[in-house]
């Protein structure tokens, strides 16, 4: 095995107060913990071949953005994990490469309708008390 590409990406959007905790947990599971788990599984094989990990992250891991905290947080985590992994793997000759594509929503096919749908679902799940504070 010469390489592993980690490209997990699920991008929920919404204001912090709108986003249920379960959405943060799912974003963490999909975007960060899956990268760590796949890396742990394939690391022994890549160490033998002096291969490489390619982790696709996002510029959103370095640049905070309103309505995108679940995504920004986990992509920052993948950035930090990748940098730590790179330092640890240097002695084994295993490369760790970060790829940071730009504007996710324009090339992903994610439509305004889908984004509004996410927002609507989060609003509907919010308590009446929280809605009253915001509205």
PDB file of C-alpha atoms in Angstrom:
ATOM      1  CA  UNK A   1       0.000   0.000   0.000  1.00  0.00           C
ATOM      2  CA  UNK A   2       1.513   3.316  -1.101  1.00  0.00           C
ATOM      3  CA  UNK A   3      -1.067   5.831  -0.034  1.00  0.00           C
ATOM      4  CA  UNK A   4      -4.296   6.589   1.761  1.00  0.00           C
ATOM      5  CA  UNK A   5      -6.538   9.536   0.926  1.00  0.00           C
ATOM      6  CA  UNK A   6      -8.758  10.722   3.767  1.00  0.00           C
ATOM      7  CA  UNK A   7     -11.521  12.862   2.278  1.00  0.00           C
ATOM      8  CA  UNK A   8     -14.327  12.625   4.811  1.00  0.00           C
ATOM      9  CA  UNK A   9     -16.580  15.643   4.590  1.00  0.00           C
ATOM     10  CA  UNK A  10     -19.977  16.458   5.984  1.00  0.00           C
ATOM     11  CA  UNK A  11     -20.701  20.155   6.295  1.00  0.00           C
ATOM     12  CA  UNK A  12     -23.624  21.192   8.477  1.00  0.00           C
ATOM     13  CA  UNK A  13     -24.354  24.910   8.652  1.00  0.00           C
ATOM     14  CA  UNK A  14     -26.112  27.026  11.247  1.00  0.00           C
ATOM     15  CA  UNK A  15     -25.574  29.475  14.055  1.00  0.00           C
ATOM     16  CA  UNK A  16     -24.070  27.986  17.216  1.00  0.00           C
ATOM     17  CA  UNK A  17     -27.303  28.429  19.160  1.00  0.00           C
ATOM     18  CA  UNK A  18     -29.297  26.720  16.404  1.00  0.00           C
ATOM     19  CA  UNK A  19     -27.107  23.674  15.933  1.00  0.00           C
ATOM     20  CA  UNK A  20     -28.065  20.741  18.173  1.00  0.00           C
ATOM     21  CA  UNK A  21     -25.194  19.066  20.018  1.00  0.00           C
ATOM     22  CA  UNK A  22     -25.879  15.848  18.080  1.00  0.00           C
ATOM     23  CA  UNK A  23     -24.922  17.700  14.877  1.00  0.00           C
ATOM     24  CA  UNK A  24     -21.554  18.677  16.384  1.00  0.00           C
ATOM     25  CA  UNK A  25     -21.050  15.061  17.422  1.00  0.00           C
ATOM     26  CA  UNK A  26     -21.911  13.737  13.971  1.00  0.00           C
ATOM     27  CA  UNK A  27     -19.615  16.292  12.314  1.00  0.00           C
ATOM     28  CA  UNK A  28     -16.826  15.160  14.648  1.00  0.00           C
ATOM     29  CA  UNK A  29     -17.482  11.476  13.969  1.00  0.00           C
ATOM     30  CA  UNK A  30     -17.572  11.893  10.187  1.00  0.00           C
ATOM     31  CA  UNK A  31     -14.931  14.564   9.612  1.00  0.00           C
ATOM     32  CA  UNK A  32     -12.358  13.948  12.355  1.00  0.00           C
ATOM     33  CA  UNK A  33     -12.672  10.614  14.132  1.00  0.00           C
ATOM     34  CA  UNK A  34     -13.027   8.646  10.886  1.00  0.00           C
ATOM     35  CA  UNK A  35      -9.759  10.182   9.638  1.00  0.00           C
ATOM     36  CA  UNK A  36      -7.991   9.167  12.851  1.00  0.00           C
ATOM     37  CA  UNK A  37      -9.394   5.626  12.721  1.00  0.00           C
ATOM     38  CA  UNK A  38      -8.503   5.032   9.058  1.00  0.00           C
ATOM     39  CA  UNK A  39      -5.021   6.402   9.735  1.00  0.00           C
ATOM     40  CA  UNK A  40      -4.522   4.034  12.678  1.00  0.00           C
ATOM     41  CA  UNK A  41      -5.686   1.055  10.626  1.00  0.00           C
ATOM     42  CA  UNK A  42      -3.414   1.684   7.632  1.00  0.00           C
ATOM     43  CA  UNK A  43      -0.405   3.208   9.377  1.00  0.00           C
ATOM     44  CA  UNK A  44       1.528  -0.075   9.786  1.00  0.00           C
ATOM     45  CA  UNK A  45       1.195  -0.798   6.054  1.00  0.00           C
ATOM     46  CA  UNK A  46       2.296   2.687   5.015  1.00  0.00           C
ATOM     47  CA  UNK A  47       5.233   2.600   7.389  1.00  0.00           C
ATOM     48  CA  UNK A  48       6.496  -0.565   5.630  1.00  0.00           C
ATOM     49  CA  UNK A  49       6.349   1.054   2.179  1.00  0.00           C
ATOM     50  CA  UNK A  50       7.272   4.612   3.246  1.00  0.00           C
ATOM     51  CA  UNK A  51       4.027   5.712   1.669  1.00  0.00           C
ATOM     52  CA  UNK A  52       1.890   8.763   2.315  1.00  0.00           C
ATOM     53  CA  UNK A  53      -1.321   9.961   3.851  1.00  0.00           C
ATOM     54  CA  UNK A  54      -3.191  12.640   1.935  1.00  0.00           C
ATOM     55  CA  UNK A  55      -5.722  14.395   4.136  1.00  0.00           C
ATOM     56  CA  UNK A  56      -8.240  16.622   2.391  1.00  0.00           C
ATOM     57  CA  UNK A  57      -9.296  19.358   4.763  1.00  0.00           C
ATOM     58  CA  UNK A  58     -10.587  22.840   4.044  1.00  0.00           C
ATOM     59  CA  UNK A  59      -9.442  26.402   4.310  1.00  0.00           C
ATOM     60  CA  UNK A  60     -12.341  26.600   6.786  1.00  0.00           C
ATOM     61  CA  UNK A  61     -10.078  24.768   9.231  1.00  0.00           C
ATOM     62  CA  UNK A  62      -7.913  27.886   9.378  1.00  0.00           C
ATOM     63  CA  UNK A  63     -10.468  30.636   8.789  1.00  0.00           C
ATOM     64  CA  UNK A  64     -13.450  31.019  11.096  1.00  0.00           C
ATOM     65  CA  UNK A  65     -16.754  31.699   9.420  1.00  0.00           C
ATOM     66  CA  UNK A  66     -20.248  32.482  10.702  1.00  0.00           C
ATOM     67  CA  UNK A  67     -22.795  29.674  10.400  1.00  0.00           C
ATOM     68  CA  UNK A  68     -20.050  27.081   9.893  1.00  0.00           C
ATOM     69  CA  UNK A  69     -18.742  26.344  13.393  1.00  0.00           C
ATOM     70  CA  UNK A  70     -19.339  22.554  13.264  1.00  0.00           C
ATOM     71  CA  UNK A  71     -17.373  22.324  10.016  1.00  0.00           C
ATOM     72  CA  UNK A  72     -14.605  24.794  10.940  1.00  0.00           C
ATOM     73  CA  UNK A  73     -13.984  23.091  14.280  1.00  0.00           C
ATOM     74  CA  UNK A  74     -13.537  19.584  12.912  1.00  0.00           C
ATOM     75  CA  UNK A  75     -11.475  20.660   9.919  1.00  0.00           C
ATOM     76  CA  UNK A  76      -9.159  22.521  12.321  1.00  0.00           C
ATOM     77  CA  UNK A  77      -8.903  19.245  14.229  1.00  0.00           C
ATOM     78  CA  UNK A  78      -7.905  17.346  11.077  1.00  0.00           C
ATOM     79  CA  UNK A  79      -5.301  20.051  10.372  1.00  0.00           C
ATOM     80  CA  UNK A  80      -3.794  19.659  13.861  1.00  0.00           C
ATOM     81  CA  UNK A  81      -3.946  15.858  13.685  1.00  0.00           C
ATOM     82  CA  UNK A  82      -2.206  15.891  10.298  1.00  0.00           C
ATOM     83  CA  UNK A  83       0.552  18.195  11.518  1.00  0.00           C
ATOM     84  CA  UNK A  84       1.167  15.993  14.585  1.00  0.00           C
ATOM     85  CA  UNK A  85       1.122  12.858  12.427  1.00  0.00           C
ATOM     86  CA  UNK A  86       3.594  14.434  10.005  1.00  0.00           C
ATOM     87  CA  UNK A  87       6.067  15.117  12.811  1.00  0.00           C
ATOM     88  CA  UNK A  88       5.690  11.578  14.177  1.00  0.00           C
ATOM     89  CA  UNK A  89       6.023   9.878  10.775  1.00  0.00           C
ATOM     90  CA  UNK A  90       9.077  11.818   9.628  1.00  0.00           C
ATOM     91  CA  UNK A  91      11.410   9.265  11.275  1.00  0.00           C
ATOM     92  CA  UNK A  92       9.711   6.481   9.284  1.00  0.00           C
ATOM     93  CA  UNK A  93       9.824   8.243   5.919  1.00  0.00           C
ATOM     94  CA  UNK A  94       6.022   8.438   5.721  1.00  0.00           C
ATOM     95  CA  UNK A  95       4.724  11.667   4.195  1.00  0.00           C
ATOM     96  CA  UNK A  96       1.599  13.448   5.374  1.00  0.00           C
ATOM     97  CA  UNK A  97       0.086  15.845   2.855  1.00  0.00           C
ATOM     98  CA  UNK A  98      -2.675  18.367   3.525  1.00  0.00           C
ATOM     99  CA  UNK A  99      -4.924  19.492   0.690  1.00  0.00           C
ATOM    100  CA  UNK A 100      -7.032  22.586   1.429  1.00  0.00           C
ATOM    101  CA  UNK A 101      -9.647  23.204  -1.264  1.00  0.00           C
ATOM    102  CA  UNK A 102     -11.359  26.582  -1.277  1.00  0.00           C
ATOM    103  CA  UNK A 103     -15.081  27.331  -1.376  1.00  0.00           C
ATOM    104  CA  UNK A 104     -16.816  24.059  -0.546  1.00  0.00           C
ATOM    105  CA  UNK A 105     -20.363  25.052  -1.370  1.00  0.00           C
ATOM    106  CA  UNK A 106     -19.658  26.263  -4.900  1.00  0.00           C
ATOM    107  CA  UNK A 107     -18.075  23.036  -6.188  1.00  0.00           C
ATOM    108  CA  UNK A 108     -19.784  20.460  -4.002  1.00  0.00           C
ATOM    109  CA  UNK A 109     -23.181  20.733  -5.617  1.00  0.00           C
ATOM    110  CA  UNK A 110     -24.617  21.813  -2.268  1.00  0.00           C
ATOM    111  CA  UNK A 111     -27.649  23.910  -3.150  1.00  0.00           C
ATOM    112  CA  UNK A 112     -29.305  26.781  -1.337  1.00  0.00           C
ATOM    113  CA  UNK A 113     -32.339  24.528  -0.956  1.00  0.00           C
ATOM    114  CA  UNK A 114     -30.259  21.940   0.923  1.00  0.00           C
ATOM    115  CA  UNK A 115     -28.736  24.614   3.166  1.00  0.00           C
ATOM    116  CA  UNK A 116     -32.152  26.101   3.913  1.00  0.00           C
ATOM    117  CA  UNK A 117     -33.423  22.586   4.608  1.00  0.00           C
ATOM    118  CA  UNK A 118     -30.689  22.063   7.200  1.00  0.00           C
ATOM    119  CA  UNK A 119     -31.499  25.424   8.798  1.00  0.00           C
ATOM    120  CA  UNK A 120     -35.226  24.625   8.825  1.00  0.00           C
ATOM    121  CA  UNK A 121     -34.626  21.258  10.484  1.00  0.00           C
ATOM    122  CA  UNK A 122     -32.415  22.816  13.183  1.00  0.00           C
ATOM    123  CA  UNK A 123     -34.985  25.568  13.786  1.00  0.00           C
ATOM    124  CA  UNK A 124     -37.762  22.988  14.123  1.00  0.00           C
ATOM    125  CA  UNK A 125     -35.720  20.988  16.656  1.00  0.00           C
ATOM    126  CA  UNK A 126     -34.901  24.073  18.741  1.00  0.00           C
ATOM    127  CA  UNK A 127     -36.782  24.657  21.983  1.00  0.00           C
ATOM    128  CA  UNK A 128     -39.494  27.326  22.034  1.00  0.00           C
ATOM    129  CA  UNK A 129     -37.463  29.197  24.652  1.00  0.00           C
ATOM    130  CA  UNK A 130     -34.424  29.355  22.363  1.00  0.00           C
ATOM    131  CA  UNK A 131     -36.593  30.445  19.434  1.00  0.00           C
ATOM    132  CA  UNK A 132     -38.068  33.259  21.557  1.00  0.00           C
ATOM    133  CA  UNK A 133     -34.568  34.519  22.421  1.00  0.00           C
ATOM    134  CA  UNK A 134     -33.599  34.615  18.759  1.00  0.00           C
ATOM    135  CA  UNK A 135     -36.788  35.874  17.182  1.00  0.00           C
TER     136      UNK A 135
END
